[in-house]
Amino acid sequence: DVTEKAASLLAPYEGRAVINAGAVMFHGVTDDTLARAAALLGDAEGYERLRDQALSTYERIGAQWWRQRLASWAAPIAQAPVAGPRRIHLHPVSGGLWLVGPEGSAAQLTPLRGFGYLRQLLRRPGTSVTALDLVSAGTGSVVAAQSSLGEVIDRQALQAYRQRLRVLDEELDEAREWSDLGRASRVGAERDALLEQLAGATGVNGRIRTTGSSDERARVAVKKAISAALNRLGAIDEPLAGHLKARIHTGTSCSYEPAPEDQLTWVLD
């Protein structure tokens, strides 16, 4: 009853941003709150529409903390059990497009190299496939073998990165403790960017990667391509993209590791 009353009062302000009284702090968009209310009230169509609007707005204005918060929210409607396995399409169709998504609601998308890499991994669940094999489609002919040209990052820079990460962790804890969402978003964004750089520069047990080798170039190419494909998929089906982000592992070796409870049947041809 409270949710229904609050939603009816907030509905006229759909599409608006919420700013605090001092006009110095952003508190999300009304579509975000209205989407959650629709889910709690059992309005599946309203939930999907409002959620998509809010996610699109957050993406457009760069409010990644808010976008991630909504995208990861376990909506009762989104989490409703599905009877039997779901059939998911990921394959080329006529016209040079790819059919991607759940059967009955799959979308035709422009081809991305990452779709092809995902398709290769989905064909062999639980099997490690080298990034070099993914790039060369098993032929070994696309990427010529090369030896390493040296380390990606020098040790002094690596130490400075790690020191900056410790500082950012402290700042993030403080911002969250003070409920300073604006500062938390800025610090979190810098921290994520730094972690991404470190992930590209270091490998197992924090060892510095080398650059120039076929394996390393393939690892980077596959990671970027799969990331772009999952971001594209997230724009049309966030839960499905989230599943793949959790189950796809990239590196020098890559794999798709499904769980028995996933109940997904992949249509790849």
Short mmCIF file of N, CA and C in Angstrom, two decimals, residues 17 29 36 89-90 106-107 118 155 157 189 195 212 222:
data_model
loop_
_atom_site.label_atom_id
_atom_site.label_comp_id
_atom_site.label_asym_id
_atom_site.label_seq_id
_atom_site.Cartn_x
_atom_site.Cartn_y
_atom_site.Cartn_z
N ALA A 17 15.52 14.23 -12.73
CA ALA A 17 16.63 13.92 -11.83
C ALA A 17 16.30 14.44 -10.44
N VAL A 29 17.63 9.22 -10.67
CA VAL A 29 16.49 9.70 -11.45
C VAL A 29 15.22 9.03 -10.93
N ARG A 36 11.55 0.31 -9.56
CA ARG A 36 11.53 -0.60 -8.41
C ARG A 36 10.12 -0.75 -7.87
N HIS A 89 19.64 -17.37 -28.46
CA HIS A 89 20.25 -17.34 -29.80
C HIS A 89 21.53 -16.50 -29.78
N LEU A 90 22.53 -17.00 -30.49
CA LEU A 90 23.77 -16.24 -30.72
C LEU A 90 24.39 -16.80 -32.00
N ALA A 106 14.65 -12.15 -29.21
CA ALA A 106 16.02 -11.91 -29.67
C ALA A 106 16.04 -10.75 -30.65
N ALA A 107 17.17 -10.03 -30.64
CA ALA A 107 17.32 -8.86 -31.51
C ALA A 107 18.34 -9.16 -32.61
N LEU A 118 32.57 -15.36 -28.35
CA LEU A 118 31.62 -15.95 -27.39
C LEU A 118 31.03 -17.24 -27.94
N ARG A 155 58.52 -1.63 -13.04
CA ARG A 155 58.19 -1.97 -11.65
C ARG A 155 57.95 -0.71 -10.80
N ALA A 157 56.56 2.11 -11.83
CA ALA A 157 55.20 2.56 -12.13
C ALA A 157 54.17 1.64 -11.49
N ALA A 189 35.18 5.53 -9.93
CA ALA A 189 35.50 5.50 -11.36
C ALA A 189 37.00 5.48 -11.58
N LEU A 195 42.34 -0.20 -11.82
CA LEU A 195 42.33 -1.66 -11.74
C LEU A 195 42.35 -2.29 -13.13
N GLY A 212 54.06 -7.72 -26.93
CA GLY A 212 54.62 -8.01 -28.24
C GLY A 212 54.47 -9.45 -28.66
N VAL A 222 41.11 -10.41 -27.54
CA VAL A 222 39.93 -11.17 -27.15
C VAL A 222 39.21 -10.49 -26.00
#
